[in-house]
PDB file of C-alpha atoms in Angstrom:
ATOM      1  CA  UNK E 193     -21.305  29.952  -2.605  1.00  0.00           C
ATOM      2  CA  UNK E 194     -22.453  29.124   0.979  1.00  0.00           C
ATOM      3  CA  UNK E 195     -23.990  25.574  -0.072  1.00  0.00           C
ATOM      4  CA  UNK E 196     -20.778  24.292  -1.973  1.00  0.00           C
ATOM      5  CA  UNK E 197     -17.530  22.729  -0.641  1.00  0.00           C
ATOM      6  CA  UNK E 198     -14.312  24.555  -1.687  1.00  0.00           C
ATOM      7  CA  UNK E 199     -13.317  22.241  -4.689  1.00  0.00           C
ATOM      8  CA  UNK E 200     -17.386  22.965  -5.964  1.00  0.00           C
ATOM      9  CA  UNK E 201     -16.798  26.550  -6.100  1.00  0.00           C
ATOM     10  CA  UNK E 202     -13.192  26.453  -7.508  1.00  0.00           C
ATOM     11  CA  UNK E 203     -14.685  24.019 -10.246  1.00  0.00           C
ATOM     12  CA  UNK E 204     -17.478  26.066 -11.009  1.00  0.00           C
ATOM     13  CA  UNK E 205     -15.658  28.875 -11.637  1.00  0.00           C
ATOM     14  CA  UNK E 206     -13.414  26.856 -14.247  1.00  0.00           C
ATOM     15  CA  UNK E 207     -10.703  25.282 -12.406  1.00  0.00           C
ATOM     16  CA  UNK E 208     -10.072  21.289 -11.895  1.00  0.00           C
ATOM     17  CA  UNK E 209      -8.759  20.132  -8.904  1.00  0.00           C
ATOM     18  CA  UNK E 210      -7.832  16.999  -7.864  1.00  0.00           C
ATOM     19  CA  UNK E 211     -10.407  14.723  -5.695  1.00  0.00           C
ATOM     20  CA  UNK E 212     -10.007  14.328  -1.937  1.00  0.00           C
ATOM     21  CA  UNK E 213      -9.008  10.218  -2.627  1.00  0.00           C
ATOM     22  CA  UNK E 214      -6.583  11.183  -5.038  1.00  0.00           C
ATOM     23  CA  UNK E 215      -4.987  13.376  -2.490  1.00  0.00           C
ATOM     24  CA  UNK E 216      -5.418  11.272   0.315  1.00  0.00           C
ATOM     25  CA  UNK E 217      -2.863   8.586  -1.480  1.00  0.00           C
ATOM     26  CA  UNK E 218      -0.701  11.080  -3.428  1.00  0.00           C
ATOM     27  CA  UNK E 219       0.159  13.791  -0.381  1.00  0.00           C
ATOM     28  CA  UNK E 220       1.227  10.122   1.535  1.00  0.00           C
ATOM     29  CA  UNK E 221       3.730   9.402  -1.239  1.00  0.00           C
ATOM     30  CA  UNK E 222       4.826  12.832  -1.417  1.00  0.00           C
ATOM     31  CA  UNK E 223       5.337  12.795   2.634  1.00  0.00           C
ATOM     32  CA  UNK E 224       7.198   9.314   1.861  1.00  0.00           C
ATOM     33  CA  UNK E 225       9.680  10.583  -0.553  1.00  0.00           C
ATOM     34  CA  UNK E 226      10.044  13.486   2.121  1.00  0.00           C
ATOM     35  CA  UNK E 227      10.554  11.224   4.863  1.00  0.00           C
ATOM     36  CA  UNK E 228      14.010  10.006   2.835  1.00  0.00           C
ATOM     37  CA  UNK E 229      15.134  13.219   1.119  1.00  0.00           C
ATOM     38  CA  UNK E 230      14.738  16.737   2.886  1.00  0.00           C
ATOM     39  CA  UNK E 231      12.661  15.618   5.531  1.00  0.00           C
ATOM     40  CA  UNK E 232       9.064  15.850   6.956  1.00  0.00           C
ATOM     41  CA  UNK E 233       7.699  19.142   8.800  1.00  0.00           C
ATOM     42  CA  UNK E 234       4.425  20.040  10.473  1.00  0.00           C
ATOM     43  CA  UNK E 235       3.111  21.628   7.493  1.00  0.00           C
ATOM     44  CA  UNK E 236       2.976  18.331   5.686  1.00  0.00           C
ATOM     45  CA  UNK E 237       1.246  16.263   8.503  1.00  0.00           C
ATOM     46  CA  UNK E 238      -1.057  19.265   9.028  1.00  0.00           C
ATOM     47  CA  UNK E 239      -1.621  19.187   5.123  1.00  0.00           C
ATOM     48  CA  UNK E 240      -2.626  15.446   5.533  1.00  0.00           C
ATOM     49  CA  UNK E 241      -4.488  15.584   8.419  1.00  0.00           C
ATOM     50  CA  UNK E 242      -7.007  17.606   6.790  1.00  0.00           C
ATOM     51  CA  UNK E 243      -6.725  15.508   3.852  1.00  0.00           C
ATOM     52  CA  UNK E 244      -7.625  12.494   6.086  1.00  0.00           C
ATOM     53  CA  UNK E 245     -10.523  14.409   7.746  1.00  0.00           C
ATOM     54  CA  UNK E 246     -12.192  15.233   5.027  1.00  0.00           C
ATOM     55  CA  UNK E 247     -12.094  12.034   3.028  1.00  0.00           C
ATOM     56  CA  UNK E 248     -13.454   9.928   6.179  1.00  0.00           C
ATOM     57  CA  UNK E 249     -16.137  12.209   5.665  1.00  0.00           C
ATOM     58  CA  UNK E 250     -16.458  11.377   1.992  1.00  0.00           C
ATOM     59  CA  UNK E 251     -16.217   8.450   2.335  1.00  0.00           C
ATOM     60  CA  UNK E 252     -19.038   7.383   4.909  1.00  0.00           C
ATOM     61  CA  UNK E 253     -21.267   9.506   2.763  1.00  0.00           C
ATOM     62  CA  UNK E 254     -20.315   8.112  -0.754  1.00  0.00           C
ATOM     63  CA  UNK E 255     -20.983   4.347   0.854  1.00  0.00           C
ATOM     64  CA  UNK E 256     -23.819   4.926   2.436  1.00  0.00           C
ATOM     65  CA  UNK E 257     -25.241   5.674  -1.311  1.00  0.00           C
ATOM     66  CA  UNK E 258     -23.569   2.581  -2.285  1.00  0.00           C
ATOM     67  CA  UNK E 259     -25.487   0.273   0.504  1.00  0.00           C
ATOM     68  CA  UNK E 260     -28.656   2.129  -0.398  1.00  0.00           C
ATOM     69  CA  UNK E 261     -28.270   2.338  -4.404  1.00  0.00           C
ATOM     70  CA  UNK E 262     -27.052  -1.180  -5.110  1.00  0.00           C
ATOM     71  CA  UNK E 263     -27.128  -4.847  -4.040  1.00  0.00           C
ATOM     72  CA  UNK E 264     -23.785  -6.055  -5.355  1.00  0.00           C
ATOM     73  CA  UNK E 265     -22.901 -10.274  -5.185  1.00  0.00           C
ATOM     74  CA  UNK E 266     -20.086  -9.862  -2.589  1.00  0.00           C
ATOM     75  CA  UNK E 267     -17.993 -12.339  -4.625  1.00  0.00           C
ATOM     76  CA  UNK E 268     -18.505  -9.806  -7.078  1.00  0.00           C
ATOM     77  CA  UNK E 269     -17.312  -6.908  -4.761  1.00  0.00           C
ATOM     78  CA  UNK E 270     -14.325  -8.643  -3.568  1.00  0.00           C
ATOM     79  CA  UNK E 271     -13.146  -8.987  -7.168  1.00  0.00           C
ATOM     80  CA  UNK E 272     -13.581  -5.814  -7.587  1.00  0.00           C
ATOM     81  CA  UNK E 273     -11.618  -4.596  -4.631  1.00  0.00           C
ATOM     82  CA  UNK E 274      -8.633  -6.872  -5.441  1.00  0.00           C
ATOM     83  CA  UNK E 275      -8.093  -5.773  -8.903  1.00  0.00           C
ATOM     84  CA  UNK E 276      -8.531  -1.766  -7.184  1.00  0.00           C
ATOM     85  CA  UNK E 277      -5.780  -3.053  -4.897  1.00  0.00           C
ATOM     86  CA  UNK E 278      -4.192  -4.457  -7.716  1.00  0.00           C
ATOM     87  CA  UNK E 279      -3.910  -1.414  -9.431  1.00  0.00           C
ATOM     88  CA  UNK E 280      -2.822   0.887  -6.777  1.00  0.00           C
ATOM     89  CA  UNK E 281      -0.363  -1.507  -6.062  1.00  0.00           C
ATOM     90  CA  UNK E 282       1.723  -1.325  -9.306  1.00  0.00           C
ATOM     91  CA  UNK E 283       1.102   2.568  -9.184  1.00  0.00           C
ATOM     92  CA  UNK E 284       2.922   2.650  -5.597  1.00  0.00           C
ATOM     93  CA  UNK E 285       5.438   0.091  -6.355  1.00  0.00           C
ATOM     94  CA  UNK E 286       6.297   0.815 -10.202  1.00  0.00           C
ATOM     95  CA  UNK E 287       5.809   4.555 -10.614  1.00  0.00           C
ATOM     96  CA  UNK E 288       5.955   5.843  -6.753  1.00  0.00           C
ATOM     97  CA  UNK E 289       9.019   3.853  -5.439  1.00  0.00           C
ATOM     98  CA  UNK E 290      12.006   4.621  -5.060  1.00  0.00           C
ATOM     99  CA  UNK E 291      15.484   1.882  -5.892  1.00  0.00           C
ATOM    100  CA  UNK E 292      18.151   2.178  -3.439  1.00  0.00           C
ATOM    101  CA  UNK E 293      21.604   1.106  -4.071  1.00  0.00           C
ATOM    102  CA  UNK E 294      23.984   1.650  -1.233  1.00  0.00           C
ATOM    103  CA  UNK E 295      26.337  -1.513  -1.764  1.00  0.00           C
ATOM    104  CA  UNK E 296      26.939  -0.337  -5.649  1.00  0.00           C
ATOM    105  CA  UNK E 297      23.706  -2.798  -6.686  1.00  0.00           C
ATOM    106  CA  UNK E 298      20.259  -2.925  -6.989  1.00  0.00           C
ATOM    107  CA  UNK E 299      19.520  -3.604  -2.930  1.00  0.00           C
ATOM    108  CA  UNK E 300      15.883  -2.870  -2.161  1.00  0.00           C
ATOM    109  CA  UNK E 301      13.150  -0.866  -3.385  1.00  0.00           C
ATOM    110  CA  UNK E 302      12.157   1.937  -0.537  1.00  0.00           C
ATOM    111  CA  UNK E 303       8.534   2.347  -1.466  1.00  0.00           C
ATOM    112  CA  UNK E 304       4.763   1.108  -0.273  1.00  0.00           C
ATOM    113  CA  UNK E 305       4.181  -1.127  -2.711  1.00  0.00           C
ATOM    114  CA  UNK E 306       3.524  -4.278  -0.621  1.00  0.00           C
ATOM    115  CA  UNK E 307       0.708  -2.535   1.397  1.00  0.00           C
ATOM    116  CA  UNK E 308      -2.235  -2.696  -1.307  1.00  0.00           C
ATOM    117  CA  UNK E 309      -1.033  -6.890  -1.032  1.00  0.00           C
ATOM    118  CA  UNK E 310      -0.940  -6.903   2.745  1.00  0.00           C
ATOM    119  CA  UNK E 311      -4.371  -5.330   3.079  1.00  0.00           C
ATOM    120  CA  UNK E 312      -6.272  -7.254   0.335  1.00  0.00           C
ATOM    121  CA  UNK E 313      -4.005 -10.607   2.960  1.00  0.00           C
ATOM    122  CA  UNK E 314      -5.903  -8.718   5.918  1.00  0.00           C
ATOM    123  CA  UNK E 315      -9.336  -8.540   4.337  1.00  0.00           C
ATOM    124  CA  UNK E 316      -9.393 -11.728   2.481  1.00  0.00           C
ATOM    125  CA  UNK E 317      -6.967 -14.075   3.347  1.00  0.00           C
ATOM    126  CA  UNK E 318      -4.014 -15.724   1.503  1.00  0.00           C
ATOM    127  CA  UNK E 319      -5.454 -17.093  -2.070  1.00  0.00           C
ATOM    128  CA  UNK E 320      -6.898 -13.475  -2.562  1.00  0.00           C
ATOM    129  CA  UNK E 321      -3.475 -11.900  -1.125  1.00  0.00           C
ATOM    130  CA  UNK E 322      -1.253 -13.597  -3.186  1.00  0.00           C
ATOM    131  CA  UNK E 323      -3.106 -13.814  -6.397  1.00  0.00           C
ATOM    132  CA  UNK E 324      -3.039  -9.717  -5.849  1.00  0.00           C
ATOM    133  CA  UNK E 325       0.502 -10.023  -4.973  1.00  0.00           C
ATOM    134  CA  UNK E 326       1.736 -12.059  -8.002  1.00  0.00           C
ATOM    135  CA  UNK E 327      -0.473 -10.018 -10.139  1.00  0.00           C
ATOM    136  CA  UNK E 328       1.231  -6.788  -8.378  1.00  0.00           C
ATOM    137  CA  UNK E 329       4.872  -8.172  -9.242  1.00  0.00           C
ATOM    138  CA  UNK E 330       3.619  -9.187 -12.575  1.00  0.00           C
ATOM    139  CA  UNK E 331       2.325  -5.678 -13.759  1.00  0.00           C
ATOM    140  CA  UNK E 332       5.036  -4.216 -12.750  1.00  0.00           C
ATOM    141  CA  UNK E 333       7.409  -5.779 -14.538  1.00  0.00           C
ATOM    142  CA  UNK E 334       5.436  -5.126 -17.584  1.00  0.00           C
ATOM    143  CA  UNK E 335       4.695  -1.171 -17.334  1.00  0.00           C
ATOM    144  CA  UNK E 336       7.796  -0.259 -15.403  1.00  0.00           C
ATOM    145  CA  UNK E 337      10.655  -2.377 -16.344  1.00  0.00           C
ATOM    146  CA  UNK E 338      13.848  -2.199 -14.799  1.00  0.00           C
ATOM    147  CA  UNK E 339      15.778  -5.433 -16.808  1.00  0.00           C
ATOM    148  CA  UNK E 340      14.708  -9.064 -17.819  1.00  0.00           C
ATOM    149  CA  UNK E 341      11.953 -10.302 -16.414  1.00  0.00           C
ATOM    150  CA  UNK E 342      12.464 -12.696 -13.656  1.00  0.00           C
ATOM    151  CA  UNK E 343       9.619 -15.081 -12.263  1.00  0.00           C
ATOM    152  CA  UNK E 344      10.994 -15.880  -9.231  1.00  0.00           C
ATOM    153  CA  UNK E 345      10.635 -12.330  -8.153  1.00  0.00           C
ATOM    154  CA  UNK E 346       6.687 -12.418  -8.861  1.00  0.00           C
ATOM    155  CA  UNK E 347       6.614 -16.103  -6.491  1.00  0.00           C
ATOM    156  CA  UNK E 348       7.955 -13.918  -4.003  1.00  0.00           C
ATOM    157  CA  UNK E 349       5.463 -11.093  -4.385  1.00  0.00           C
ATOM    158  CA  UNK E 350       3.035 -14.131  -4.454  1.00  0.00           C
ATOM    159  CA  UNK E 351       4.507 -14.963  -0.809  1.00  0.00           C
ATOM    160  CA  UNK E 352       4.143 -11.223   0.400  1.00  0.00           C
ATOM    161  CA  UNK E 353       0.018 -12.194   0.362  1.00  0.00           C
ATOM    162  CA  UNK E 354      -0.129 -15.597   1.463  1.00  0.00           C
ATOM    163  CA  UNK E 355       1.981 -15.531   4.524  1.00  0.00           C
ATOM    164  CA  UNK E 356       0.439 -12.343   6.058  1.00  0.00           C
ATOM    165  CA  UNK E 357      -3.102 -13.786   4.646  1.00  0.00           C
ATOM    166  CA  UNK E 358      -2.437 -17.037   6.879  1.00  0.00           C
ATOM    167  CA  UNK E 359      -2.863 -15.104   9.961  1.00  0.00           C
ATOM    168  CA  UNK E 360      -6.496 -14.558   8.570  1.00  0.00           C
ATOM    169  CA  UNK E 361      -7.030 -17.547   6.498  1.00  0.00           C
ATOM    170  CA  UNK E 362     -10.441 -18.452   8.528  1.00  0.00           C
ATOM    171  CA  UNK E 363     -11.622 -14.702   8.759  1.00  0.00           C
ATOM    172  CA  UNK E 364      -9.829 -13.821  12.022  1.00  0.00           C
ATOM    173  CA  UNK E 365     -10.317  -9.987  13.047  1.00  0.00           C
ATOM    174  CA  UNK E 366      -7.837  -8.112  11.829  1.00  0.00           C
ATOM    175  CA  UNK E 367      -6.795  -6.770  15.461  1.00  0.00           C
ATOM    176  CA  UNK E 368      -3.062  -4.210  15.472  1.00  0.00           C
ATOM    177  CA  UNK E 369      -1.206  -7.147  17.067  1.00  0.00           C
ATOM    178  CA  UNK E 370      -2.567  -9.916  14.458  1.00  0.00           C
ATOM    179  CA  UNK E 371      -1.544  -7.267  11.689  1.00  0.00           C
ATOM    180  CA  UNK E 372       1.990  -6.943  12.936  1.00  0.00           C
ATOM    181  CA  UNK E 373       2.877 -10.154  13.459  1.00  0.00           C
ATOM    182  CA  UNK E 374       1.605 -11.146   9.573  1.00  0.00           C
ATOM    183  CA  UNK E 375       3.281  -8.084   8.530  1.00  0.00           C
ATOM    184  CA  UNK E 376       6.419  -8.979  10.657  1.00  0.00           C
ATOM    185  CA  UNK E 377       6.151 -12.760   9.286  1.00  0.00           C
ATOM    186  CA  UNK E 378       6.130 -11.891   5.483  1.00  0.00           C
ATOM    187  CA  UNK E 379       8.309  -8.819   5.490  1.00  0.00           C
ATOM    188  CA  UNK E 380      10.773 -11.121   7.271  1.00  0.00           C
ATOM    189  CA  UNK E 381      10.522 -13.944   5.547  1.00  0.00           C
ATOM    190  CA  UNK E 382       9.910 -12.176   1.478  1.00  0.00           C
ATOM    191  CA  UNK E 383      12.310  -9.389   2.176  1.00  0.00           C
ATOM    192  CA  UNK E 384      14.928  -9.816   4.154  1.00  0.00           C
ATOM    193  CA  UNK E 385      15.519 -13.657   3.392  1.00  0.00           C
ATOM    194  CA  UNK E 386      13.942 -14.469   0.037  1.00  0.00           C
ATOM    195  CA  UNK E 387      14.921 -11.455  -1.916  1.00  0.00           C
ATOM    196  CA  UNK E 388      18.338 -11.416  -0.369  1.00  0.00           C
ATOM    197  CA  UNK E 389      19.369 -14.697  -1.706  1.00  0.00           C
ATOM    198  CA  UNK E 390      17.666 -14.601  -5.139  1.00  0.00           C
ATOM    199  CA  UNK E 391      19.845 -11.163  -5.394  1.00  0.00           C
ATOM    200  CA  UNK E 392      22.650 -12.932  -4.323  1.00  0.00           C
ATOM    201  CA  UNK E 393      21.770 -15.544  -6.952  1.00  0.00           C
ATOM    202  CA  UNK E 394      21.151 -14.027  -9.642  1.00  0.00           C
ATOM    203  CA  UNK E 395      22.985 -10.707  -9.446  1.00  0.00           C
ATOM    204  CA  UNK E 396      25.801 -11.929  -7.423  1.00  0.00           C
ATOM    205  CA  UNK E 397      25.002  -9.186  -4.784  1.00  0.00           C
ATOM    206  CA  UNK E 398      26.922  -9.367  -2.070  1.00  0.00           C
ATOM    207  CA  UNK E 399      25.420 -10.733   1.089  1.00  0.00           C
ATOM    208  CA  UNK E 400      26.052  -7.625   3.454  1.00  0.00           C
ATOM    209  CA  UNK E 401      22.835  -6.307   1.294  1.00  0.00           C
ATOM    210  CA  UNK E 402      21.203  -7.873   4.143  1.00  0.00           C
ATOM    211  CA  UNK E 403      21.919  -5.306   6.408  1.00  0.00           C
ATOM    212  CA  UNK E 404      20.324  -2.383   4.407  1.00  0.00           C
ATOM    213  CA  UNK E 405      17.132  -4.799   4.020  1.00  0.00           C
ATOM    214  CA  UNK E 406      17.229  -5.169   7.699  1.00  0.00           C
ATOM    215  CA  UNK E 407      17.265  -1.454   8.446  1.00  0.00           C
ATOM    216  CA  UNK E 408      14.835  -1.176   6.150  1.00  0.00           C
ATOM    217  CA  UNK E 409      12.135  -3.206   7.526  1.00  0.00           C
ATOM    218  CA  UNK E 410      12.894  -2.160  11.066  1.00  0.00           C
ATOM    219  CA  UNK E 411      11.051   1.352   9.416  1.00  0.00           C
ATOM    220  CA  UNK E 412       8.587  -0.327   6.742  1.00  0.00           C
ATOM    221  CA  UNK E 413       6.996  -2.928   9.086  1.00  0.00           C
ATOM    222  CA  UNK E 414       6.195  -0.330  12.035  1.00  0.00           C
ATOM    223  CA  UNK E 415       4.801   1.802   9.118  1.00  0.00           C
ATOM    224  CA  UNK E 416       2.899  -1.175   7.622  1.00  0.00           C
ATOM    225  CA  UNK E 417       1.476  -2.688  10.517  1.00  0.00           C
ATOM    226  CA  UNK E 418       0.205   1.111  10.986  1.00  0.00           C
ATOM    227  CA  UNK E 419      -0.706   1.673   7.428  1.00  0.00           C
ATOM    228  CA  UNK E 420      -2.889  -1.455   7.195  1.00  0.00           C
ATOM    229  CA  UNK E 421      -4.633  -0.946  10.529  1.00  0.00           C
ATOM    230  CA  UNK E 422      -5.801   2.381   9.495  1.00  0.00           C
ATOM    231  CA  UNK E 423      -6.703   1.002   6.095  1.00  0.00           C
ATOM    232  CA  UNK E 424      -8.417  -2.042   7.577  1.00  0.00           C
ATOM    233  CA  UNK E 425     -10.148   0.418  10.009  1.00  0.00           C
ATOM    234  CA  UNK E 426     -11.418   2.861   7.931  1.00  0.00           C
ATOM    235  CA  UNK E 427     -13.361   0.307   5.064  1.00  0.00           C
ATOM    236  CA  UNK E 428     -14.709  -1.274   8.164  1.00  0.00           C
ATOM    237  CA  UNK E 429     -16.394   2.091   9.227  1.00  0.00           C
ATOM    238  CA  UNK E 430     -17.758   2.717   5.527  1.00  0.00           C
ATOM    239  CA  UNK E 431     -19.166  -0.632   5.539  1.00  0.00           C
ATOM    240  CA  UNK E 432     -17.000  -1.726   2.504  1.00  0.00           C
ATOM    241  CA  UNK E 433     -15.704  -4.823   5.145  1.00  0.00           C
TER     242      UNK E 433
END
């Protein structure tokens, strides 16, 4: 048992557990829904910490195969990555976020839905970010419905790539301060106005939701800008960028 890893000898012996990427995104969400209900302690930061470790170690390994094993078009690879992005984006957002009603209406959505859009913005610019954003908004309206479908809201998810992707549109580097100010831009400008009015407009929502949506994205954009960075980082060290 020397020459296996801890999940090798656990499966071995009969018992599944689950993968180091799957933990890596699902002991974030967990933290998040902490973060708003009892709270976060240094158990769970330790706990993903380790996660972290171990799957940039993973990682660099498992792409090195892929540079060595396989010449892939990169047209073909960004597709790829978008509909990946796609995906976990409608997983986050649909089944992993959490509505928020504090005026006695459907206000906001606390969840990190948005940053599978904003990274695919980073990485590949606006026409890449939104069609991943619309497709996002899209998707989720199908598997997780909450009420008639309304089109406007995927134009805004739409927006929530292209105006972040702008700041990249002729393959800038994707430095922390370029990050925050796209995230800044198209939280500001999707969230906080755009979503507040079309609430307002078609839910006749009052307009103090504005404050709560303000609030919000004084945390979410610090935690984006953050989020994304890291992301951006870390597919730039396995050579995926």
């Amino acid at each position: 048992r020397e020459n296996h890893s801890w999940d090798e000898a656990i499966t071995s012996s009969g018992f599944h557990t689950p993968s180091i990427q799957f933990n890596a995104i699902y002991i974030l969400c967990h933290i998040f829904r902490h973060l708003f209900d009892e709270g976060v302690g240094l158990r769970q930061l330790l706990d993903y910490y380790y996660v972290i470790k171990a799957f940039n170690k993973d990682a660099s390994a498992d792409m090195e195969k892929t540079r060595n094993s396989a010449n892939v078009d990169p047209k073909t690879r960004r597709l790829a990555y978008c509909a990946l992005f796609t995906a976990l984006g409608v997983v986050l957002g649909g089944l992993l976020s959490i509505p928020a009603m504090p005026l006695g209406s459907y206000t906001l959505k606390i969840g990190l839905g948005v940053l599978p859009v904003i990274v695919t913005a980073a990485l590949y610019g606006p026409l890449y970010g939104g069609t991943v954003g619309a497709l996002t908004d899209l998707l989720q309206a199908l598997i997780f419905p909450k009420g008639a479908y309304m089109p406007w809201f995927t134009v805004i998810g739409a927006l929530f790539g292209v105006i972040p992707g702008m700041f990249f549109v002729k393959g800038q580097k994707p430095t922390l301060k370029r990050i925050f100010v796209a995230v800044f831009s198209g939280q500001t400008v999707c969230s906080v106005v755009l979503n507040t009015l079309l609430l307002m407009w078609l839910y006749g929502s009052p307009w103090q939701i504005v404050y709560a949506r303000l609030i919000n994205q004084a945390v979410m954009i610090p935690l984006y800008t953050a989020l994304v960075y890291y992301v951006v980082k870390l597919m730039d060290k396995c050579g995926i960028i």
